[in-house]
Amino acid sequence: MASEIVAEMVAHVWRIVAAPGDVLAAGDTVVILESMKMEIPVLTEHAGRVAELRVDEGDVVQEGDILAVLS
Amino acid sequence: MTTTPTAPARPAKLPRDEDPRNPNHRLAALFDEGTLELISEDDTSGMLAAVGTIEGTHSVAFCSDATVMGGAMGHDGCKVVVRAYERAMADEAPIVGLWHSGGARLAEGVLSLHAVGLIFHAMTLASGRIPQVSCVLGPAAGGAAYGPALTDVVILGPEGRIFVTGPDVVRSVTGEDVDMLRLGGPEPHGRRSGVVHVLADSESHAIGEARRLASLLGDQRTLDLATVEDVDLAGSLPESVRRAYDVHPLVADLLDDGTGLEMHARWAPNITTTLGRLGGRTVGVIANNPLRLGGCLDSASAEKASRFVRMCDAFGVPLAVIVDVPGYLPGVGQEWDGVVRRGAKLLHAFGEATVPRVTLVTRKAYGGAYIAMNAASLGATKVFAWPGAEVAVMGAVAAVRILHRRRITEVQPDLRPAIEAELAAEHERIAGGVDRAVEIGVVHEVITPQGSRTAIAREIAAALTSPATRGRHGNIPL
């Protein structure tokens, strides 16, 4: 089942950790955001394969923006 | 007008004895084996009540009878619940409600509404006096939704569905096409609404969690310092202070092994609220979770924490508050969401709490969020901090950018980071940093991560009285 990894808050995309095609377990890091002067890893809730990455390093994302899609 | 959708095929009706919805079976699963004693007639009222022990604690319980009119609540059934409450109040015992009900009995008209209202009144009068736990095992609609919502803790089984108006009414009034699962199942109530505190993956798991809660709140036991050993509470933290981390392992390390029961785990996950035992005694742990929203306080997390603080205070449960908070979450959405009003609830909850409440600042406590996380000024029993923790209005660099704006803009851009760092170090020396916080008495003691567990237990034990102090207030579902 496809699942979307969503930004919880306004942030900079600091590091992209996962690449399209990667198979991730639940709790793996997809990207690291920077907000409130902190580096905040965004983790998967379920296992899946990275079907799509929708952001690049340096992007500014808003709350609710889709960062990646897992299949 | 509306069309009635085809109902899903029902399983063949079982004899009542074999029906898993039979309240006799459900109540038997709740109480310790062989201790159940009915305190109402096993008839067609739609409710059944009993007393017995739960993990050895004398308790009262009632259960919807979903084998009769889908558990709909009429006058007689509501009286069973009200009497169960009278018994629990007289015995000063925890009360557990097992819910599976479509709401008030239509055929009884306003009589059933009146009777459901009597339950609400009994629950409200019992609020903060005796622990009330609800376990929603099937649909709980209308009055059956507000019953659990008035209690201290709501557990939802996988078949539990809570809503005021069902899918048919929603469809006919608003045109929205939604099923019971999406309207009031584990996902919406676990993550979005905050109605449910604990999600269970089976009916027996749900009843098991109700048993744990009845024990944690109804049998708090004594804190035995001899059993509390130190662990390195920083063991699960990243080296970089800028890096966010999941606070759950730290909370688990603070509590006795395997005793933690988290409330509202998925709703407002930027703060965690966990009941468990420390040295054998029930305590509540509140912790910012930097992994989610950087651990910022926001309107939902402040509300979640304030309800937890008030519940613990009402029942005499001491609190440990683990602080790593960068501030309140900024933004239009938050302001319009009432972060001022809802954030004030947390100030109020801590400010009025009479139970021992010990704060530990692990990395940072900034701004208004510093106060809201049980600061000394709100009457904290004790405030500890780890070496290197920052207690300040804001991060030092951010502060000097405001305080020394002109001076910084006057230098060449490439020299700015250096002067910012220099000013920040100076600022930290005079205004922030843990040394200054100790000097002015807002942090009482700097302790190591390796000595924190025993230090917190010691402070709670020293502040505990017998009987334990408890707030003189109800637990309104904030």
Coordinates of C-alpha atoms in Angstrom, one line a residue, chain A residues 37, chain B residues 392-405 408 420 423-424 427-428 431:
Chain A
K37 CA 17.5 25.2 14.9
Chain B
A392 CA 17.0 30.7 28.5
V393 CA 14.6 32.9 26.8
M394 CA 15.9 31.6 23.5
G395 CA 19.0 30.2 22.0
A396 CA 22.0 32.4 22.6
V397 CA 22.7 33.2 18.9
A398 CA 19.1 34.1 18.3
A399 CA 19.1 36.3 21.3
V400 CA 22.2 38.3 20.3
R401 CA 20.9 38.8 16.8
I402 CA 18.1 40.7 18.4
L403 CA 20.0 42.4 21.2
H404 CA 23.0 43.4 19.1
R405 CA 21.3 43.8 15.7
I408 CA 26.1 42.8 13.8
E420 CA 27.7 36.4 16.7
L423 CA 28.5 37.7 21.5
A424 CA 26.6 34.5 22.1
H427 CA 25.4 36.4 26.5
E428 CA 25.3 32.8 27.7
A431 CA 22.0 35.4 30.8

